[in-house]
Short mmCIF file of C-alpha atoms in Angstrom, two decimals:
data_model
loop_
_atom_site.label_atom_id
_atom_site.label_comp_id
_atom_site.label_asym_id
_atom_site.label_seq_id
_atom_site.Cartn_x
_atom_site.Cartn_y
_atom_site.Cartn_z
CA MET A 1 101.23 118.83 95.12
CA SER A 2 103.85 121.42 96.10
CA ALA A 3 107.55 121.00 95.45
CA ASP A 4 108.14 120.54 99.19
CA GLY A 5 105.44 117.87 99.30
CA ILE A 6 106.99 116.00 96.39
CA ARG A 7 110.42 116.24 98.01
CA GLU A 8 109.07 114.91 101.32
CA ALA A 9 107.27 112.06 99.57
CA LEU A 10 110.42 111.08 97.68
CA GLU A 11 112.47 111.18 100.87
CA GLY A 12 109.85 108.97 102.49
CA LEU A 13 110.08 106.50 99.63
CA LYS A 14 113.87 106.38 100.00
CA TYR A 15 113.46 105.74 103.71
CA GLY A 16 110.92 103.02 103.02
CA ALA A 17 113.13 101.44 100.37
CA ARG A 18 116.09 101.25 102.74
CA SER A 19 113.89 99.59 105.34
CA ALA A 20 112.37 97.19 102.81
CA LEU A 21 115.76 96.14 101.42
CA SER A 22 117.26 95.39 104.81
CA PRO A 23 117.55 91.68 105.76
CA ARG A 24 114.65 92.06 108.21
CA GLY A 25 112.63 93.92 105.60
CA LEU A 26 113.18 91.27 102.93
CA GLN A 27 112.21 88.51 105.33
CA SER A 28 109.04 90.33 106.34
CA ALA A 29 108.23 90.98 102.67
CA ALA A 30 108.30 87.23 101.99
CA VAL A 31 105.93 86.61 104.90
CA GLU A 32 103.76 89.51 103.76
CA LEU A 33 103.53 88.02 100.27
CA GLY A 34 102.36 84.73 101.72
CA TRP A 35 99.66 86.40 103.79
CA LEU A 36 98.66 88.55 100.83
CA THR A 37 98.17 85.47 98.67
CA THR A 38 96.06 83.82 101.36
CA HIS A 39 94.09 86.98 102.00
CA LEU A 40 93.34 87.53 98.32
CA ALA A 41 91.90 84.03 98.18
CA MET A 42 89.69 84.78 101.21
CA TYR A 43 88.72 88.32 100.22
CA PRO A 44 85.70 87.37 98.04
CA LEU A 45 84.16 85.63 101.06
CA GLY A 46 84.06 89.00 102.78
CA LEU A 47 81.94 90.44 99.98
CA VAL A 48 79.23 87.83 100.47
CA GLY A 49 78.37 88.61 104.07
CA GLY A 50 79.72 90.09 107.25
CA ALA A 51 80.90 88.33 110.36
CA GLY A 52 78.20 88.85 112.95
CA SER A 53 78.32 88.73 116.68
CA ARG A 54 78.51 85.52 118.62
CA ALA A 55 75.86 84.78 121.24
CA GLU A 56 77.14 84.64 124.79
CA ARG A 57 77.66 81.13 126.12
CA LEU A 58 75.66 80.36 129.22
CA THR A 59 77.42 77.15 130.28
CA LEU A 60 80.99 75.88 130.48
CA SER A 61 80.29 72.61 128.72
CA GLY A 62 82.39 71.97 125.63
CA LEU A 63 84.79 74.86 126.30
CA THR A 64 88.57 74.65 126.18
CA PRO A 65 90.64 75.27 129.34
CA ALA A 66 91.57 78.75 128.04
CA GLN A 67 87.93 79.64 127.50
CA ARG A 68 86.96 78.31 130.90
CA SER A 69 89.80 80.29 132.50
CA LEU A 70 88.59 83.63 131.16
CA LEU A 71 84.89 82.94 131.74
CA VAL A 72 85.46 81.82 135.31
CA GLY A 73 88.23 84.32 136.11
CA ASP A 74 86.56 87.41 134.63
CA VAL A 75 83.16 86.84 133.10
CA ARG A 76 82.80 90.60 132.55
CA ALA A 77 85.94 90.68 130.36
CA ALA A 78 84.77 87.60 128.46
CA GLY A 79 81.37 89.13 127.76
CA THR A 80 82.57 92.59 126.71
CA PRO A 81 81.76 92.95 122.98
CA ILE A 82 84.69 93.41 120.59
CA LEU A 83 84.29 95.33 117.34
CA LEU A 84 86.83 94.59 114.59
CA ALA A 85 87.42 97.38 112.04
CA HIS A 86 89.39 96.56 108.87
CA GLY A 87 91.59 98.86 106.77
CA ILE A 88 90.97 100.59 103.46
CA ILE A 89 90.24 98.33 100.46
CA ASP A 90 89.76 95.38 102.80
CA ASN A 91 87.02 93.46 104.61
CA HIS A 92 86.41 91.33 107.67
CA THR A 93 88.41 88.35 106.35
CA VAL A 94 91.61 90.09 107.45
CA PHE A 95 90.54 89.20 111.02
CA ALA A 96 89.93 85.49 110.35
CA LEU A 97 92.82 84.29 112.51
CA MET A 98 92.26 86.88 115.21
CA ARG A 99 88.57 85.98 115.52
CA ARG A 100 89.47 82.33 115.96
CA GLN A 101 92.04 83.11 118.65
CA LEU A 102 89.73 85.47 120.52
CA LEU A 103 86.99 82.84 120.57
CA ARG A 104 89.46 80.21 121.76
CA ARG A 105 90.53 82.53 124.57
CA GLY A 106 86.92 82.81 125.77
CA PHE A 107 85.63 86.08 124.35
CA THR A 108 82.01 85.56 123.44
CA GLN A 109 80.80 88.54 121.41
CA LEU A 110 82.68 89.52 118.25
CA GLU A 111 81.39 91.75 115.51
CA THR A 112 82.88 93.50 112.48
CA PHE A 113 82.47 97.08 111.32
CA SER A 114 82.71 97.35 107.52
CA TYR A 115 82.86 100.29 105.16
CA SER A 116 83.22 100.71 101.41
CA PRO A 117 86.61 101.08 99.69
CA LEU A 118 85.00 104.14 98.06
CA THR A 119 84.74 105.87 101.45
CA LEU A 120 85.81 109.52 101.15
CA ASP A 121 85.86 110.80 104.71
CA VAL A 122 87.11 109.55 108.08
CA ARG A 123 84.75 111.77 110.06
CA SER A 124 81.49 110.58 108.48
CA THR A 125 82.62 106.96 108.70
CA ALA A 126 83.41 107.48 112.39
CA GLU A 127 79.87 108.77 112.90
CA ARG A 128 78.51 105.60 111.32
CA MET A 129 80.81 103.52 113.53
CA GLY A 130 79.40 105.35 116.54
CA ALA A 131 75.85 104.44 115.60
CA GLU A 132 76.91 100.81 115.19
CA ILE A 133 78.61 100.81 118.60
CA GLU A 134 75.58 102.28 120.35
CA ARG A 135 73.41 99.62 118.71
CA LEU A 136 75.82 96.91 119.81
CA CYS A 137 75.84 98.16 123.40
CA GLU A 138 72.04 98.28 123.46
CA GLU A 139 71.62 94.79 122.03
CA SER A 140 74.31 93.20 124.19
CA GLY A 141 73.40 94.99 127.40
CA SER A 142 77.04 96.02 127.83
CA ASP A 143 77.93 99.57 128.86
CA ARG A 144 81.22 99.58 126.94
CA ILE A 145 82.98 97.63 124.22
CA HIS A 146 86.49 97.15 122.81
CA ILE A 147 87.64 98.04 119.30
CA VAL A 148 90.49 96.46 117.35
CA GLY A 149 91.26 98.50 114.24
CA HIS A 150 93.72 97.68 111.48
CA SER A 151 95.27 100.56 109.53
CA LEU A 152 92.54 103.08 108.61
CA GLY A 153 90.06 101.20 110.81
CA GLY A 154 92.11 102.21 113.83
CA LEU A 155 92.07 105.87 112.80
CA ILE A 156 88.30 105.83 112.32
CA ALA A 157 87.96 104.32 115.79
CA ARG A 158 90.29 106.89 117.35
CA TYR A 159 88.38 109.78 115.76
CA TYR A 160 85.11 108.42 117.13
CA VAL A 161 86.56 108.00 120.60
CA GLN A 162 88.50 111.26 120.76
CA ARG A 163 86.31 113.69 118.81
CA LEU A 164 82.76 112.29 118.93
CA GLY A 165 82.48 111.34 122.60
CA GLY A 166 83.05 107.65 121.95
CA ASP A 167 85.09 107.25 125.13
CA GLU A 168 81.72 106.84 126.85
CA TYR A 169 81.25 103.53 125.03
CA VAL A 170 84.79 102.29 124.25
CA HIS A 171 86.87 100.78 127.04
CA THR A 172 89.94 99.83 124.99
CA CYS A 173 90.93 100.74 121.44
CA VAL A 174 93.70 98.60 119.93
CA THR A 175 95.21 99.78 116.65
CA LEU A 176 97.46 97.91 114.23
CA GLY A 177 99.60 99.86 111.76
CA THR A 178 97.40 102.95 112.03
CA PRO A 179 98.77 106.29 110.74
CA HIS A 180 98.07 108.19 113.97
CA GLN A 181 100.47 110.94 112.94
CA GLY A 182 99.82 110.59 109.22
CA THR A 183 102.05 108.96 106.64
CA VAL A 184 104.27 110.61 104.04
CA ALA A 185 103.26 107.86 101.61
CA ALA A 186 99.79 109.46 101.45
CA ARG A 187 101.27 112.36 99.48
CA LEU A 188 101.57 110.11 96.46
CA LEU A 189 97.80 109.67 95.94
CA PRO A 190 95.28 112.48 95.37
CA TRP A 191 92.30 110.43 96.61
CA PRO A 192 90.27 112.56 99.13
CA LEU A 193 90.40 109.92 101.85
CA VAL A 194 94.14 109.39 101.40
CA LYS A 195 94.72 113.15 101.61
CA GLN A 196 93.34 113.01 105.15
CA LEU A 197 96.19 110.66 106.06
CA ARG A 198 98.91 113.17 105.19
CA PRO A 199 100.91 114.45 108.19
CA ASP A 200 99.77 118.05 107.67
CA SER A 201 96.09 117.35 106.91
CA ASP A 202 93.28 119.11 108.76
CA LEU A 203 92.25 115.71 110.18
CA MET A 204 95.70 115.25 111.77
CA GLU A 205 95.54 118.79 113.14
CA GLU A 206 92.14 118.03 114.65
CA LEU A 207 93.40 114.83 116.29
CA ALA A 208 96.27 116.82 117.80
CA GLU A 209 93.84 119.14 119.59
CA PRO A 210 93.29 118.73 123.35
CA ALA A 211 91.14 115.81 124.49
CA PRO A 212 90.83 116.32 128.25
CA GLY A 213 89.15 113.58 130.22
CA CYS A 214 89.22 110.95 127.46
CA ARG A 215 88.62 107.66 129.30
CA THR A 216 89.42 105.10 126.62
CA ARG A 217 92.62 103.06 126.90
CA PHE A 218 94.62 102.99 123.65
CA VAL A 219 97.19 100.37 122.65
CA ALA A 220 98.94 101.07 119.33
CA PHE A 221 100.97 98.30 117.68
CA TYR A 222 103.47 99.57 115.10
CA SER A 223 106.04 97.74 112.99
CA ASP A 224 109.64 98.66 112.18
CA VAL A 225 109.13 97.47 108.57
CA ASP A 226 105.62 98.77 107.87
CA GLN A 227 105.59 99.54 104.15
CA LEU A 228 102.65 101.98 104.25
CA ILE A 229 103.38 104.05 107.35
CA VAL A 230 106.37 106.25 106.49
CA PRO A 231 108.25 106.75 108.69
CA GLN A 232 107.04 103.85 110.78
CA ARG A 233 107.10 105.77 114.06
CA ARG A 234 104.07 107.72 112.82
CA ALA A 235 101.93 104.71 113.77
CA ARG A 236 102.49 105.63 117.42
CA ILE A 237 100.02 107.70 119.44
CA LYS A 238 101.65 110.85 120.76
CA HIS A 239 99.02 112.86 122.60
CA PRO A 240 99.32 114.18 126.17
CA ASP A 241 95.63 113.69 126.97
CA LEU A 242 95.26 110.08 125.82
CA ILE A 243 95.91 106.97 127.90
CA ALA A 244 98.10 105.32 125.29
CA GLN A 245 100.70 102.58 125.10
CA ASN A 246 102.77 102.07 121.95
CA VAL A 247 104.03 98.56 121.25
CA ARG A 248 106.78 98.03 118.68
CA VAL A 249 106.66 94.84 116.60
CA ASP A 250 109.82 93.82 114.77
CA GLY A 251 109.91 92.36 111.28
CA VAL A 252 106.14 92.27 110.61
CA GLY A 253 104.69 93.90 107.49
CA HIS A 254 101.60 96.09 107.38
CA LEU A 255 99.16 93.45 106.12
CA SER A 256 100.60 90.74 108.37
CA LEU A 257 99.90 92.54 111.65
CA PRO A 258 96.35 91.13 112.16
CA PHE A 259 97.65 87.62 111.38
CA HIS A 260 100.83 87.64 113.44
CA GLY A 261 100.63 85.13 116.28
CA GLU A 262 102.49 87.18 118.90
CA VAL A 263 100.49 90.32 118.11
CA VAL A 264 97.21 88.41 118.43
CA HIS A 265 98.42 86.84 121.68
CA GLN A 266 99.24 90.25 123.15
CA ILE A 267 95.86 91.63 122.10
CA THR A 268 94.00 88.82 123.86
CA GLY A 269 96.07 89.57 126.95
CA VAL A 270 95.21 93.27 126.84
CA LEU A 271 91.49 92.64 126.46
CA SER A 272 91.47 90.06 129.26
CA HIS A 273 92.25 92.76 131.84
CA LEU A 274 89.57 95.42 132.06
CA ASP A 275 90.98 97.23 135.07
CA GLU A 276 94.70 97.23 134.28
CA GLN A 277 96.36 99.90 132.13
CA ASP A 278 99.80 98.33 131.68
CA THR A 279 99.13 94.81 130.41
CA VAL A 280 101.34 94.49 127.32
CA ALA A 281 104.70 92.81 127.83
#
């Protein structure tokens, strides 16, 4: 690493430390620790087997009022498949709460995209995600799906949509704490995959290239106390060709984003409206 890179990384750490030691940061750290403890207990379950898709319900019997509302009000939105993509060194259990809330809201087809913590390249993983999405569309009979990606999962999804023609298949891509503009914290690790997350990486340069006509709607949630995205504003999408909305979340740590009740509530609202671009309050 160059002297300038080390200096930038250290400045990023100082910035992160100031944020973490603020009253809001300390409070979010306590919540983050609680979720981390819970998630570590659940993590082994994710190594046993994946969370598959749910078959579409054909009747309204036994459904809650919220489920009935979505199915009756917009059966197309309810039946649009949703692919959940976790972050690095994680698995589908990080979406346990979100899956439950999406099912309660009336969404009927949920599936998880998983990849190994030993993954070395965003591009090749995005290609594999694309094959999974095409399979899902074929099996479900749906022309397009939604993706919800946490951290690196969101970046893999964006690369597929923006660089591999995935906008043909993806209606909405929601990202949570994703380093869309890279993160200075990535300078501290020499791992090949982590190097791609540096602000000046060739991957970031590629994602900054023009993407005319991209049809996918992006919604990027970013936190003011995210410990891994430094500075936190780098989790926003800043691209003139993308239909993107950035949503700031206050006082929620990086790992807590998929579990946070208000974030999950807003995501269900976004995915309930297929034809509206501005649906996040």
